[in-house]
PDB file of N, CA and C in Angstrom:
ATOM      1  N   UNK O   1      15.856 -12.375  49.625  1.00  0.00           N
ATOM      2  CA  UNK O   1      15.498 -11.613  48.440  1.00  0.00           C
ATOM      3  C   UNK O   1      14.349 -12.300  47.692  1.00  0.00           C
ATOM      4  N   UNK O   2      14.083 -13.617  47.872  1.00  0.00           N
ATOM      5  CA  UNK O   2      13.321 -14.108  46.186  1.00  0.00           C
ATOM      6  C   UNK O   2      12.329 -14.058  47.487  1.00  0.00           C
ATOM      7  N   UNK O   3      12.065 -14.879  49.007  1.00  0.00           N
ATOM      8  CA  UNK O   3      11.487 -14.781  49.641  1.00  0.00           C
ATOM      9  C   UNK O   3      10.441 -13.668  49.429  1.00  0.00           C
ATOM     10  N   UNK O   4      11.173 -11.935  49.800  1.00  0.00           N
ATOM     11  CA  UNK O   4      10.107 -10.549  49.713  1.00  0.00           C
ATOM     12  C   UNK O   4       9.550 -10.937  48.616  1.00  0.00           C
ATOM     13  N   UNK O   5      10.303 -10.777  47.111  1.00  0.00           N
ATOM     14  CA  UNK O   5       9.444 -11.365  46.012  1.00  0.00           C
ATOM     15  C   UNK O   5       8.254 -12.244  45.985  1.00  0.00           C
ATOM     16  N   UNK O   6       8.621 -12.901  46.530  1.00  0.00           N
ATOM     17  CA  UNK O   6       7.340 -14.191  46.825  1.00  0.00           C
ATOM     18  C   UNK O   6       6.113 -13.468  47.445  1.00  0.00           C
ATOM     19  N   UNK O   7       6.464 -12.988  48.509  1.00  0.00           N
ATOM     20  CA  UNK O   7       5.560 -12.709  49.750  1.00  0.00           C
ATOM     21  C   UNK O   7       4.567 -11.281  49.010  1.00  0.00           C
ATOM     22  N   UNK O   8       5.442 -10.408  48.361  1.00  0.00           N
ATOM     23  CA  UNK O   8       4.891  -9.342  47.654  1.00  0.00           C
ATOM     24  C   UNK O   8       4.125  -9.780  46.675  1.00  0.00           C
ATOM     25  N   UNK O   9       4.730 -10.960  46.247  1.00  0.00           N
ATOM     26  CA  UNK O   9       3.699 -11.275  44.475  1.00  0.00           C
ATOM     27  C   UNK O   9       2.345 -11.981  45.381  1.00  0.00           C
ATOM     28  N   UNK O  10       2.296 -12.662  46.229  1.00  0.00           N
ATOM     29  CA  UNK O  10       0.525 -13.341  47.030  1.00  0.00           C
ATOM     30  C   UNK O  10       0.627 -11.946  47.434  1.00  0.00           C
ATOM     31  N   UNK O  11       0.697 -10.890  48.133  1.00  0.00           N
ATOM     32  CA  UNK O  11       0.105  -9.713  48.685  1.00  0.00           C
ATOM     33  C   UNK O  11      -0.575  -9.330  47.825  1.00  0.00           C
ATOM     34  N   UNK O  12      -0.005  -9.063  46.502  1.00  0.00           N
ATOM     35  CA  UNK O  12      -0.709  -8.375  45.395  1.00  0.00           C
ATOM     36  C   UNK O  12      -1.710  -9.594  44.666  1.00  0.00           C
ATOM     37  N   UNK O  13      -1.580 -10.173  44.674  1.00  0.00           N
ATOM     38  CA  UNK O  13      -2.368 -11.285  44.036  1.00  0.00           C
ATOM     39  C   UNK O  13      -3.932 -11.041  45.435  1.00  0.00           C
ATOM     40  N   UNK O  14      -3.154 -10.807  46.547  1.00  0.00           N
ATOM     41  CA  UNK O  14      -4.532 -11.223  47.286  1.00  0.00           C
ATOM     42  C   UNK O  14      -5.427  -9.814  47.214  1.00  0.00           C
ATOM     43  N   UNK O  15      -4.896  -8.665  46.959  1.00  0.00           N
ATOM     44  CA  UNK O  15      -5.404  -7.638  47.040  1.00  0.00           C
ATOM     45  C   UNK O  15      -6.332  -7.725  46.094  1.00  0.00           C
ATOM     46  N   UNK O  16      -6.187  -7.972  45.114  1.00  0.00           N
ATOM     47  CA  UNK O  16      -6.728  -8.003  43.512  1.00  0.00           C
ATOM     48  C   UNK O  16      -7.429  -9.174  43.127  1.00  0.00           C
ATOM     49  N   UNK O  17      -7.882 -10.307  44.162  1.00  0.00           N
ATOM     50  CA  UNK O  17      -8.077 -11.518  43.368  1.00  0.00           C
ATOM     51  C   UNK O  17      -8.901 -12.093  42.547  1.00  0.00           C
ATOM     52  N   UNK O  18      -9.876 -10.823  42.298  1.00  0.00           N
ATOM     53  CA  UNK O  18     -10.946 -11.130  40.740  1.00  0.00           C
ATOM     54  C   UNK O  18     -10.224 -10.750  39.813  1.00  0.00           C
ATOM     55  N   UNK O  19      -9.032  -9.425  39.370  1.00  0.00           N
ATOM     56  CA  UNK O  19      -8.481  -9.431  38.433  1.00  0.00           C
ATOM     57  C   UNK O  19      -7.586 -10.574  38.303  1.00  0.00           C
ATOM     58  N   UNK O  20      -6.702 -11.238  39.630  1.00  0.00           N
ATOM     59  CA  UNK O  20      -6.149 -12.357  39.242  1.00  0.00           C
ATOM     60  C   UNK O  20      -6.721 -13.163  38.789  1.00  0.00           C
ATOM     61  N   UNK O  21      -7.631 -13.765  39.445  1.00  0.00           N
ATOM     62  CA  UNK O  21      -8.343 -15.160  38.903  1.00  0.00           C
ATOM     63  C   UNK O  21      -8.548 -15.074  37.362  1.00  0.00           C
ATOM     64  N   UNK O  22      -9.386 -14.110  36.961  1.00  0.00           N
ATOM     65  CA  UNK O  22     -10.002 -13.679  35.797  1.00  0.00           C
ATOM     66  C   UNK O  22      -8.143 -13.782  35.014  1.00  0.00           C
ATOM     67  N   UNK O  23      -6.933 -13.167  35.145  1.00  0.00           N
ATOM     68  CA  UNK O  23      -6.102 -13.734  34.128  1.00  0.00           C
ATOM     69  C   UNK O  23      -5.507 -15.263  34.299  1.00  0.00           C
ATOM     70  N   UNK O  24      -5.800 -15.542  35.501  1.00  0.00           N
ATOM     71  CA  UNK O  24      -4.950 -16.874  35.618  1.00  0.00           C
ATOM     72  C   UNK O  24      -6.014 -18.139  34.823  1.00  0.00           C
ATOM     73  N   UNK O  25      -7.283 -17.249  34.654  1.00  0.00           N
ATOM     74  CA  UNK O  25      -8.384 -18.150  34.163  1.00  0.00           C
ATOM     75  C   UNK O  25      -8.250 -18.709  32.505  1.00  0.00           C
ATOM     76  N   UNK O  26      -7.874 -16.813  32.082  1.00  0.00           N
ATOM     77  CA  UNK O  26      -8.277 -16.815  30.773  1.00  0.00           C
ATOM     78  C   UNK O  26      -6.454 -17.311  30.157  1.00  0.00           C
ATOM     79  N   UNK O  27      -5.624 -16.938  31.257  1.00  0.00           N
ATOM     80  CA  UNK O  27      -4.089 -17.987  30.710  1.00  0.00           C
ATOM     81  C   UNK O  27      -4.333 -19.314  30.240  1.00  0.00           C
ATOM     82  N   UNK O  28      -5.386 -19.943  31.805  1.00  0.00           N
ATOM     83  CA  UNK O  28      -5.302 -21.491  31.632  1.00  0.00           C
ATOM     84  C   UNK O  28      -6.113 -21.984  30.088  1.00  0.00           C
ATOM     85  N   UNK O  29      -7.132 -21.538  29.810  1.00  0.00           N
ATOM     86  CA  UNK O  29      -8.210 -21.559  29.003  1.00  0.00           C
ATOM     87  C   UNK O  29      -7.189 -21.111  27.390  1.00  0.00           C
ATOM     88  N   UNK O  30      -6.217 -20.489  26.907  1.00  0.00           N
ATOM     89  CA  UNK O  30      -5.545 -20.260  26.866  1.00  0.00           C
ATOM     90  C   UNK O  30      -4.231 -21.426  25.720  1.00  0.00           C
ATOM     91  N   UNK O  31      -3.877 -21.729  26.850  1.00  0.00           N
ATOM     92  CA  UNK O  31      -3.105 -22.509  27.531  1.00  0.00           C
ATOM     93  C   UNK O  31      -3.709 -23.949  26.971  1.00  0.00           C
ATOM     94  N   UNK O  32      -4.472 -24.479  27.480  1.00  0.00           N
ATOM     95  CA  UNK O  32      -5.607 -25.641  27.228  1.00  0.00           C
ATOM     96  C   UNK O  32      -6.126 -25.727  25.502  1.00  0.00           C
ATOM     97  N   UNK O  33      -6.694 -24.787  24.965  1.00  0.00           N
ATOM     98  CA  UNK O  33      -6.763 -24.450  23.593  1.00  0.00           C
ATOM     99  C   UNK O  33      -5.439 -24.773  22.965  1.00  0.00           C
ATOM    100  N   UNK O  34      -4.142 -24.241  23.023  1.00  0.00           N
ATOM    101  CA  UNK O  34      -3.220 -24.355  22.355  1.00  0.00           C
ATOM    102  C   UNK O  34      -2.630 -25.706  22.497  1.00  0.00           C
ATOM    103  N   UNK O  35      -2.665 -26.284  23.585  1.00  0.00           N
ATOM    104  CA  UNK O  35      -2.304 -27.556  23.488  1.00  0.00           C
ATOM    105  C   UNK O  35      -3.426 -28.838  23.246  1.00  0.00           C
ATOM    106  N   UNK O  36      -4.500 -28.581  23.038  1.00  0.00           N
ATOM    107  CA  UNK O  36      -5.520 -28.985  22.051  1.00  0.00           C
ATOM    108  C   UNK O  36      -5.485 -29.285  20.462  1.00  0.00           C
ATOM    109  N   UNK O  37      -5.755 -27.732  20.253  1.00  0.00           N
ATOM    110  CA  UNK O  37      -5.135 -27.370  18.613  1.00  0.00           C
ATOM    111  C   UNK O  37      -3.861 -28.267  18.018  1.00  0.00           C
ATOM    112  N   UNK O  38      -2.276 -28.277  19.027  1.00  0.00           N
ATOM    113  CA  UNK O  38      -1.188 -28.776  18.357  1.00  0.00           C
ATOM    114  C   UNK O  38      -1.408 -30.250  18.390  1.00  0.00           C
ATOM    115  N   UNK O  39      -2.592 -30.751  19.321  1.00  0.00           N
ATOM    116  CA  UNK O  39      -2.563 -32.507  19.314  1.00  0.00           C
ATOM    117  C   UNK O  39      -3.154 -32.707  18.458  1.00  0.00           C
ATOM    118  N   UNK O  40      -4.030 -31.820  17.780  1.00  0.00           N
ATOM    119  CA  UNK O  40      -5.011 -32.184  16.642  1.00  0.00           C
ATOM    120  C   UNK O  40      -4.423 -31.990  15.824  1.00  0.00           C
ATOM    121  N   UNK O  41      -3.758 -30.845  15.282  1.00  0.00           N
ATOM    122  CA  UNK O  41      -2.643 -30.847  13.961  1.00  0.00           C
ATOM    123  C   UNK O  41      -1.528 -31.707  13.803  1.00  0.00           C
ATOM    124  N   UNK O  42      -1.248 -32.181  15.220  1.00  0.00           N
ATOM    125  CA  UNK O  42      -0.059 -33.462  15.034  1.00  0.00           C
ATOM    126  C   UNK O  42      -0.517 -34.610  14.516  1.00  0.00           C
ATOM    127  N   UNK O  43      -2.162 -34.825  14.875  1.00  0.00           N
ATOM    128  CA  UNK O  43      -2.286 -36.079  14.572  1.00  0.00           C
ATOM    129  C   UNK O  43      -2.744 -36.151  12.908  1.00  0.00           C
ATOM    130  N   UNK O  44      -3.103 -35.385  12.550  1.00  0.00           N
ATOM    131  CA  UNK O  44      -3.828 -35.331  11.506  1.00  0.00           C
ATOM    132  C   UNK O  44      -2.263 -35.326  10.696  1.00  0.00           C
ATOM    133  N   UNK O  45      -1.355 -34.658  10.810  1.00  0.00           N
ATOM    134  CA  UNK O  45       0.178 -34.920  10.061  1.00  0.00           C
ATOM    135  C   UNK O  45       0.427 -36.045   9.833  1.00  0.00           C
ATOM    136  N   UNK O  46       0.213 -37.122  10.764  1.00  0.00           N
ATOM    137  CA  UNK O  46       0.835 -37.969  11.569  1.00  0.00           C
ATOM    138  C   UNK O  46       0.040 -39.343  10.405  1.00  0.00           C
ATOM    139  N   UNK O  47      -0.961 -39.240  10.129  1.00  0.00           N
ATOM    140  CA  UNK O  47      -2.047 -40.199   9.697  1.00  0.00           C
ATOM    141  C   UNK O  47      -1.308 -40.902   8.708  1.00  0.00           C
ATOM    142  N   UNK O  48      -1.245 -42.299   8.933  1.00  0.00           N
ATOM    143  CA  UNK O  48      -0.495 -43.748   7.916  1.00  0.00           C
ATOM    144  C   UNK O  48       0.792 -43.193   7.877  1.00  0.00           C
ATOM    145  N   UNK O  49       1.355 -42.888   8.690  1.00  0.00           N
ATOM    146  CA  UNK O  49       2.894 -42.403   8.473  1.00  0.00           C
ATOM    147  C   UNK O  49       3.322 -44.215   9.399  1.00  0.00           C
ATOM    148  N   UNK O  50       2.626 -44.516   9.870  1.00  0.00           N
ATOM    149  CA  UNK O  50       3.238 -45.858  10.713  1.00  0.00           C
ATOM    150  C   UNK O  50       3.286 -46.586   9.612  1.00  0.00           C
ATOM    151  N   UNK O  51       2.994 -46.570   8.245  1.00  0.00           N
ATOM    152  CA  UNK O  51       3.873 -47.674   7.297  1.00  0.00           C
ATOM    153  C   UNK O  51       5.149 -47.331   6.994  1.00  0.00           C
ATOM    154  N   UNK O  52       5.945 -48.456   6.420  1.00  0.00           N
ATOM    155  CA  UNK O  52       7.232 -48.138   5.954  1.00  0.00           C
ATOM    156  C   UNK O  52       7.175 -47.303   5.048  1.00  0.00           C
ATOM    157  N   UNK O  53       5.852 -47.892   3.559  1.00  0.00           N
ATOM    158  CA  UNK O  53       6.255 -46.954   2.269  1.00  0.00           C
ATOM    159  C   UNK O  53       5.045 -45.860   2.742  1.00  0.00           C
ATOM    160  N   UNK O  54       5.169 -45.171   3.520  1.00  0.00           N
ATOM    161  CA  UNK O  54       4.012 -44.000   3.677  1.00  0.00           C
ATOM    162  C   UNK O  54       4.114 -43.283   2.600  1.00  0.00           C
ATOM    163  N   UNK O  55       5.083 -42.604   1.948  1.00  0.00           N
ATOM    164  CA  UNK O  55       5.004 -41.509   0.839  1.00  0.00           C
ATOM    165  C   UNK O  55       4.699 -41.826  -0.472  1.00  0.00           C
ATOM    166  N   UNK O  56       4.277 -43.927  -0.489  1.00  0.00           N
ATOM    167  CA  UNK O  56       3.979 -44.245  -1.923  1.00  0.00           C
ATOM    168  C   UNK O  56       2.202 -44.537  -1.267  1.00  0.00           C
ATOM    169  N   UNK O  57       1.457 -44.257  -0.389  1.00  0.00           N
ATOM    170  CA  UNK O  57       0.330 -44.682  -0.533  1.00  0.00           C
ATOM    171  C   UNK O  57      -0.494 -43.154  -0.672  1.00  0.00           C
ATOM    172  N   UNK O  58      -1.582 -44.200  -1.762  1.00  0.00           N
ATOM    173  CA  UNK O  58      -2.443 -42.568  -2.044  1.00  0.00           C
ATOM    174  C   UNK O  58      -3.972 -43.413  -1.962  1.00  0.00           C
ATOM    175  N   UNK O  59      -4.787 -42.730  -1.798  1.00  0.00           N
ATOM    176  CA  UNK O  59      -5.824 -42.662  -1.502  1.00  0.00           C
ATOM    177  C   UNK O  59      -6.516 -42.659  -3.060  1.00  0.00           C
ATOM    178  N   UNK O  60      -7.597 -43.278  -3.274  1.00  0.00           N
ATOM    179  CA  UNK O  60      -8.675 -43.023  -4.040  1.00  0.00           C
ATOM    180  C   UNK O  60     -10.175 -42.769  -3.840  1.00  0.00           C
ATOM    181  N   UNK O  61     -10.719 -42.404  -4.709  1.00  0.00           N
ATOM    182  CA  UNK O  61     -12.381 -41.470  -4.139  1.00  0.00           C
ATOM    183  C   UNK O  61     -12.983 -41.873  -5.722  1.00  0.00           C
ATOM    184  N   UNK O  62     -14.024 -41.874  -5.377  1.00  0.00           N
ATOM    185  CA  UNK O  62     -15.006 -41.706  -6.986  1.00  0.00           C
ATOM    186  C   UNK O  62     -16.122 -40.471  -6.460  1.00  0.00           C
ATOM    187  N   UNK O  63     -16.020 -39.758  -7.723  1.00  0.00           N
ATOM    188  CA  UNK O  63     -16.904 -38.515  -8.289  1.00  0.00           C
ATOM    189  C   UNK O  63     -17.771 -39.318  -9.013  1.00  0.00           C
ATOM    190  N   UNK O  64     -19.150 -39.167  -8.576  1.00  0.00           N
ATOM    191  CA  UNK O  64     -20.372 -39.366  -9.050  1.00  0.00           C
ATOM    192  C   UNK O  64     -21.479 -38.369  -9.216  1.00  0.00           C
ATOM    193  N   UNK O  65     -21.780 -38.223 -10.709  1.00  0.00           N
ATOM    194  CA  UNK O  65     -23.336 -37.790 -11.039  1.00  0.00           C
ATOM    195  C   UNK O  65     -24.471 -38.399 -10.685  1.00  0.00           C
ATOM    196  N   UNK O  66     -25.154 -38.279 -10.159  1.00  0.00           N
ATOM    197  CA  UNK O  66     -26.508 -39.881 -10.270  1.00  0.00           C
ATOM    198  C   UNK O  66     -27.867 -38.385 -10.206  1.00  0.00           C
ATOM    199  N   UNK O  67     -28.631 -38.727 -10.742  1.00  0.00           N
ATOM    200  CA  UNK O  67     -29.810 -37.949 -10.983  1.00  0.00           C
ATOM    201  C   UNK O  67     -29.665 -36.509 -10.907  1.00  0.00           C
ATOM    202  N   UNK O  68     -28.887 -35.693 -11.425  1.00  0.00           N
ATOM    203  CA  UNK O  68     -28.572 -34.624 -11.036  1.00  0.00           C
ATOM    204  C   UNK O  68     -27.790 -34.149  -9.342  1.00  0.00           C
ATOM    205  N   UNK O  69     -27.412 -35.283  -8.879  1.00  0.00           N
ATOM    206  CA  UNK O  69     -26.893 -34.990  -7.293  1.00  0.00           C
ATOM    207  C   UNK O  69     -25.366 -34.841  -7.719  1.00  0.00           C
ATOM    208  N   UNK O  70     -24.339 -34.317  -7.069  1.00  0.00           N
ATOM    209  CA  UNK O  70     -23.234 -34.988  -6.360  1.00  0.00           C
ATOM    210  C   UNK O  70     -23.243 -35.800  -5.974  1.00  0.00           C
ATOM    211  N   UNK O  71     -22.203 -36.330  -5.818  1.00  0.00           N
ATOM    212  CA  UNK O  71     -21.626 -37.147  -4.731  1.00  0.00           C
ATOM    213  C   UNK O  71     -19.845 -37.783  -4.715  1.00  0.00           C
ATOM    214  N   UNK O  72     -19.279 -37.441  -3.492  1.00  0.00           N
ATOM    215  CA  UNK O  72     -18.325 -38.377  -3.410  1.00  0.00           C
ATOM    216  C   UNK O  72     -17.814 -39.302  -3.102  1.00  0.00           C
ATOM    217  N   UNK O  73     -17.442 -40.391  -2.975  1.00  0.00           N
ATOM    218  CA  UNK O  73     -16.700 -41.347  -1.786  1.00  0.00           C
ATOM    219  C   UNK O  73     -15.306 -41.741  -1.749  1.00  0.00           C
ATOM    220  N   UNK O  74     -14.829 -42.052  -0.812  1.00  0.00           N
ATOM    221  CA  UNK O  74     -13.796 -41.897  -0.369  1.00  0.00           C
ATOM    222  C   UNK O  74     -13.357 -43.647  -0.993  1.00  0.00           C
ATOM    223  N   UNK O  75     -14.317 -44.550  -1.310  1.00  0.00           N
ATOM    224  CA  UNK O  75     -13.616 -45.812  -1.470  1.00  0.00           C
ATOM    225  C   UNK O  75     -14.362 -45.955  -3.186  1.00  0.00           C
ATOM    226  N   UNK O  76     -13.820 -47.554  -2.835  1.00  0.00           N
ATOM    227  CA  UNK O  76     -13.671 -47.679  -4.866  1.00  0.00           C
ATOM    228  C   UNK O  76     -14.126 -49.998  -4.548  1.00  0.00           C
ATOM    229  N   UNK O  77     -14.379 -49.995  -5.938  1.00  0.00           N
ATOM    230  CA  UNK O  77     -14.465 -51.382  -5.711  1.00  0.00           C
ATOM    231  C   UNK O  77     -13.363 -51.921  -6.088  1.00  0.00           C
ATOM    232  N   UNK O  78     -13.480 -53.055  -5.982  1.00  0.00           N
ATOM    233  CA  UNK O  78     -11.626 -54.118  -5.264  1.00  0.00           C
ATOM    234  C   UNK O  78     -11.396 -54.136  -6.681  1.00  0.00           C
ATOM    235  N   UNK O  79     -11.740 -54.383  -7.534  1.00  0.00           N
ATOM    236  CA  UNK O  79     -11.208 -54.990  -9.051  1.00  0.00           C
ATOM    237  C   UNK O  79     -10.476 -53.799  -9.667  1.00  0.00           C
ATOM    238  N   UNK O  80     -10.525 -52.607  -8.863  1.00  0.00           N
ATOM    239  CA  UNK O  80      -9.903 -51.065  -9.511  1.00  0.00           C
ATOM    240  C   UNK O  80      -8.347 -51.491  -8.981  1.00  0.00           C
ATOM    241  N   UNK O  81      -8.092 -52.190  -7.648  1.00  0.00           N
ATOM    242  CA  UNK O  81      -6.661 -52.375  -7.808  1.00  0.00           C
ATOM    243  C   UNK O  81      -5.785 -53.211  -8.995  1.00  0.00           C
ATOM    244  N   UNK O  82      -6.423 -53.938  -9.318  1.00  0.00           N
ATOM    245  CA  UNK O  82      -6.271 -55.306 -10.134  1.00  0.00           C
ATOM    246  C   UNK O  82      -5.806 -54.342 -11.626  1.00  0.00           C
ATOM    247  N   UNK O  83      -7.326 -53.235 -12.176  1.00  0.00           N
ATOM    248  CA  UNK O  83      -6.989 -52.602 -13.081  1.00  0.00           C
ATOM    249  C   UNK O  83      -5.520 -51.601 -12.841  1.00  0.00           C
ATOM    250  N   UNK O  84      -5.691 -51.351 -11.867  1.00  0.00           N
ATOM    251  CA  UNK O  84      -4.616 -50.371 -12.052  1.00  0.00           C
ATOM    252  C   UNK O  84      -3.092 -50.872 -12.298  1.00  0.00           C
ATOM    253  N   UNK O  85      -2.856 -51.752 -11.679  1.00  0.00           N
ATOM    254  CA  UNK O  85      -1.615 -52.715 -11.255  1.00  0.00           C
ATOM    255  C   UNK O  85      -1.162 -52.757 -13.338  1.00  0.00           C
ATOM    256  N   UNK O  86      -2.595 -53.373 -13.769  1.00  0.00           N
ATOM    257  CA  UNK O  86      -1.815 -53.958 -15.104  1.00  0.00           C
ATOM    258  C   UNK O  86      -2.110 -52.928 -16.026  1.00  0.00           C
ATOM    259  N   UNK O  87      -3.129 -52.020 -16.163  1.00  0.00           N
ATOM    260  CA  UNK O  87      -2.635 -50.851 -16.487  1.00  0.00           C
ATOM    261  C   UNK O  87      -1.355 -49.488 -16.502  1.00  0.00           C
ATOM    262  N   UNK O  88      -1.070 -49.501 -15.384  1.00  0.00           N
ATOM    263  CA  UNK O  88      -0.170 -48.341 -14.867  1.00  0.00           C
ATOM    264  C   UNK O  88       1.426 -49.349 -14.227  1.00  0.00           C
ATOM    265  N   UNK O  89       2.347 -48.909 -15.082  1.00  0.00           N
ATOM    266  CA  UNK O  89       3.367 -49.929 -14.401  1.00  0.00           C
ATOM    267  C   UNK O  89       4.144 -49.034 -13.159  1.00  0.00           C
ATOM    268  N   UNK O  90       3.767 -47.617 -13.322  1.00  0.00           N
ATOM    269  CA  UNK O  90       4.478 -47.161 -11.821  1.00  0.00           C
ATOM    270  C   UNK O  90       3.859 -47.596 -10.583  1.00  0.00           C
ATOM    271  N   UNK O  91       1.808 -47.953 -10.730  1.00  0.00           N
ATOM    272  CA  UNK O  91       1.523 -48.776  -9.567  1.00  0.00           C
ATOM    273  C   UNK O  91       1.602 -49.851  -9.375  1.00  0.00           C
ATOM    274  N   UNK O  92       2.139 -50.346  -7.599  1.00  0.00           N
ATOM    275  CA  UNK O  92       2.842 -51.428  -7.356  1.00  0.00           C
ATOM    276  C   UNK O  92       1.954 -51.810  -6.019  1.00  0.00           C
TER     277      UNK O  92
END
């Protein structure tokens, strides 16, 4: 029984094999994309979670004017930890 099955599904596959190829193509392609996409959204979830206190670290940036431009950055100078520590007693 699964044998005819078998033998019938390559018959038809061989009869047809530009429409096959063309879906087995656009499955794989498909297929390849989606498991792309979920490694990239996992990792990006995933980012400084390897510390213990992951849910107490936050990030800082400075917003700058300078001659009429924008600008942002993502870092800060070292003496801003120092302020913050004895300023703010929830940061630790």
């Amino acid at each position: 029984m699964i044998m005819r099955t078998i033998k019938s599904s390559f018959r038809s596959l061989s009869s047809r094999a530009g429409f096959s190829i063309l879906n087995m193509g656009g499955l794989a392609l498909g297929l390849a994309c989606f498991i792309l996409i979920g490694l990239f959204v996992r990792d990006e979830l995933s980012y400084d979670r390897y510390h213990e206190k992951a849910d107490q670290i936050h990030r800082l940036g400075v917003h700058i004017f300078l001659d009429g431009m924008e600008s942002n950055f993502a870092t800060v100078a070292a003496p801003v930890s120092a302020g913050l520590v004895d300023n703010y007693p929830e940061v630790t």
